[in-house]
Phi, psi and omega in degrees: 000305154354280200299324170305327216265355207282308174335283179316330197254349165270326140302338173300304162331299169312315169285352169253355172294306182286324201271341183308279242291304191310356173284309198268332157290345174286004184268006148265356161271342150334286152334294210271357167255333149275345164274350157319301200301317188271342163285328201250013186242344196218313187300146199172180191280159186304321208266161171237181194223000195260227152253344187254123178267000138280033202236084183213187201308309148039263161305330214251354180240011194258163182274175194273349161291356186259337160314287147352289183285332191287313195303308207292325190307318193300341182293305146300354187294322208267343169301308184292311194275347160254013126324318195270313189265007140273010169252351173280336180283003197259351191261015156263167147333265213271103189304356206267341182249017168262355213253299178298316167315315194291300222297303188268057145248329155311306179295338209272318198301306200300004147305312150335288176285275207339282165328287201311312185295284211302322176274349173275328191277331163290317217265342144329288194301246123076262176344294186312309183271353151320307198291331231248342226059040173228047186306301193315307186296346209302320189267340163275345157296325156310306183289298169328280178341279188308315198287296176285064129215042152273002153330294180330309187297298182281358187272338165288342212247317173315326176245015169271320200290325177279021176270351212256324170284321194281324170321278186314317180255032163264328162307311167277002172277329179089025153276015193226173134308295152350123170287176182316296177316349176281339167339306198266329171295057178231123178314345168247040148260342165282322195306297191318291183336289177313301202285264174002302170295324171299325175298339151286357198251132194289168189284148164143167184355304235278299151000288186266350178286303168340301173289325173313296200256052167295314180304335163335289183344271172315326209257344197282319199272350165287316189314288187324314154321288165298000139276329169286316176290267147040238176346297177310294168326306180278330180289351174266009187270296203285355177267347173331290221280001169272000000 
């Protein structure tokens, strides 16, 4: 009866192991459909001529299927990425602070889209009126744009951030499955690296789509954290138990 009940309690295990890592990889398939969107929305040559330096010759050439495809990708992105960071609430401790994580993870997604469509849509109108015979206009209409709706960026940023922010001191708190030290494994502490590492990397495409989709970025090396500590933690369960 022991044995039987040992069994049961080790395939379950096995089975919540497997729904974790397939939770965390859609949040790198995730990663990689909004960083498609944000590479296909901008690389191109660099140079520009305005204030905005993602406003550039480039920018002014791309077609309008790739505008198009960075929008469609963000719909499974954000479908993906809220599997994984509502399967991320089980490495907390408490349901009561799983309950608050979930909650401003809910408010956080719909910034995800808001950005891209706000940053897809100058630069489409940009591309267009480039294209169209309305080059004189394309940039300062595009910049107009952007100045009255810039707002949209930090009031997005206001509500993406804190589920991300609360992560890291439910972590240094010792309020996780995680030791303290996993803390630092967050996206927006990769993001500070990663923004840091582009100041080495010489100018041109490759640069700035890299900067465009750093949070992408950032979010593939948190996931990617928590399937490498994952793994490690169960091979250290099973050489326990043998």
């Amino acid at each position: 009866m022991v044995k039987h009940e040992n069994q049961e309690r080790i395939l379950a295990q096995m089975d919540n192991r497997r729904k974790m890592l397939a939770a965390l990889l859609c949040g790198i398939l995730g990663c990689v459909c909004f960083g498609a969107g944000d590479w296909l929305m901008i690389y191109g040559d660099t140079t520009y001529g305005g204030t905005l330096s993602w406003l550039t010759e480039g920018g002014s050439r791309i077609p309008a299927w790739r505008n198009t495809l960075a929008m469609a990708l963000a719909f499974p992105g954000i479908l993906f990425y809220g599997i994984a960071l509502f399967a991320a609430a089980q490495f907390l401790r408490k349901e009561k602070k799983r309950k608050i994580y979930r909650c401003l993870t809910i408010f956080s997604l719909t910034p995800w889209l808001c950005l891209h469509l706000f940053y897809i849509m100058i630069l489409y109108l940009f591309a267009w009126l480039s294209g169209n015979g309305y080059q004189p206009a394309a940039l300062p209409a595009s910049e107009a744009l952007f100045r009255h709706l810039a707002w949209v960026v930090p009031v997005s940023e206001l509500i993406m951030l804190p589920p991300y922010v609360y992560w890291f001191f439910l972590l240094a708190g010792g309020k996780s499955v995680f030791p303290r030290a996993m803390a630092f494994s967050n996206p927006l502490v990769y993001y500070g690296v990663l923004k840091l590492l582009t100041a080495l990397m010489p100018e041109g495409a490759f640069r700035l789509a890299f900067t465009n989709g750093l949070m992408s970025e950032s979010m593939a090396l948190w996931f990617g954290s928590l399937i490498l500590w994952n793994a490690l933690k169960n091979r250290e369960k099973r050489n326990g138990g043998a």
